[in-house]
Amino acid sequence: MARIIVVFDFDKTIIDCDSDNWVVDELGATELFERLLPTMPWNSLMDRMMRELHSQGKTIEEIADCLKRAPLDPHVIAAIKSAYAHGCELRVVSDANLFFIETILKHHGLLEYFSEINTNPSYVDEEGRLRIFPYHDFTTSSHGCSLCPPNMCKGKIIKRIQAQASVEGKKRFIYLGDGKGDYCPSLRLSEEDYVMPRKNYPLWQLICDNPQQLKAEVHEWSNGEELEGILLQLIDRSIAVDRKNAAQVFSVDCKFETIPMSPKEALPLALRVPH
């Protein structure tokens, strides 16, 4: 089992579009969306748009069918399956919503590969209308991060995942994203981690403008084929490094077994071998 957690953003990372814009545009609500956009937060606006589509007679099945047509590069599908086959733990951290993400991943047979989806909650109410809510209820309190939108700080989510991973013995993160919201979690990665920003998108630009702010190693990608190739290279490299370190530690431990010790002496801890 690889001690690697691969974290994917969803919009413009797993799928090659923004799922919110895709649904609004495909179902003919672009004009209203653009008119209301300056008046309310994006997350709240999407809930308002679902109300509008419902009032126009659009069913939840029509929304789902629309989502199933969202572009998803076959190389990204292959990358997800290969990373899982290598023993990586896969998670989604996205500012989309649960219905959109689950519908698309189920359609492509990918939902089972992810251990966790962190996103804005959503559900279909008794009237058949899709309701979308903020991940963080900013109407009652602020999450306190100036880098992130009011409804979600991805950095706080990554911090929680890191704390859980340290308990479970997971070691290395690979983070893939494209947007401004992916910058905060990228800043929380360590020297042993990797961040994969999509080239010429906001996250990539923020990293280029302030490269010294990041500790993680940066590997840019432009399309699904590059995403697949680079991700699998990083996974293979990480597994190889872990095996090498484990072999070195095992070798050192074996040497200790030849050193005479009194019965009261404890066995030495495994040496931490520098990279």
GROMACS .gro file of C-alpha atoms in nm, residues 1-6 87-89 91 158 161-174 188-194 216 237-249 271-275:
model
   51
    1MET     CA    1   0.000   0.000   0.000
    2ALA     CA    2   0.148   0.331  -0.110
    3ARG     CA    3   0.164   0.592   0.164
    4ILE     CA    4   0.036   0.859  -0.075
    5ILE     CA    5  -0.281   1.068  -0.069
    6VAL     CA    6  -0.381   1.218  -0.403
   87GLY     CA    7  -0.247   0.183  -0.360
   88CYS     CA    8  -0.293   0.559  -0.331
   89GLU     CA    9  -0.580   0.704  -0.133
   91ARG     CA   10  -0.990   1.236  -0.226
  158ILE     CA   11  -0.622   1.982   0.384
  161ILE     CA   12  -0.670   1.545   0.617
  162GLN     CA   13  -0.301   1.589   0.705
  163ALA     CA   14  -0.374   1.540   1.075
  164GLN     CA   15  -0.570   1.224   1.000
  165ALA     CA   16  -0.299   1.099   0.763
  166SER     CA   17  -0.024   1.142   1.022
  167VAL     CA   18  -0.215   0.918   1.262
  168GLU     CA   19  -0.265   0.653   0.992
  169GLY     CA   20   0.096   0.664   0.876
  170LYS     CA   21   0.027   0.821   0.538
  171LYS     CA   22   0.322   1.028   0.433
  172ARG     CA   23   0.306   1.217   0.105
  173PHE     CA   24   0.045   1.436  -0.066
  174ILE     CA   25  -0.004   1.507  -0.435
  188ARG     CA   26   0.007   2.389   0.349
  189LEU     CA   27   0.198   2.114   0.170
  190SER     CA   28   0.545   2.007   0.290
  191GLU     CA   29   0.877   1.955   0.117
  192GLU     CA   30   0.791   1.588   0.064
  193ASP     CA   31   0.468   1.674  -0.118
  194TYR     CA   32   0.387   1.768  -0.476
  216ALA     CA   33   0.605   2.145  -0.218
  237ARG     CA   34   0.896   0.811  -0.776
  238SER     CA   35   0.737   0.834  -0.431
  239ILE     CA   36   0.696   0.458  -0.406
  240ALA     CA   37   1.057   0.405  -0.513
  241VAL     CA   38   1.186   0.653  -0.253
  242ASP     CA   39   0.980   0.491   0.022
  243ARG     CA   40   1.107   0.145  -0.071
  244LYS     CA   41   1.467   0.267  -0.074
  245ASN     CA   42   1.431   0.433   0.264
  246ALA     CA   43   1.258   0.127   0.408
  247ALA     CA   44   1.540  -0.095   0.282
  248GLN     CA   45   1.804   0.131   0.433
  249VAL     CA   46   1.627   0.145   0.767
  271LEU     CA   47   1.674   0.540   1.219
  272ARG     CA   48   1.525   0.822   1.023
  273VAL     CA   49   1.719   0.821   0.698
  274PRO     CA   50   1.755   1.163   0.532
  275HIS     CA   51   1.630   1.202   0.173
   0.00000   0.00000   0.00000
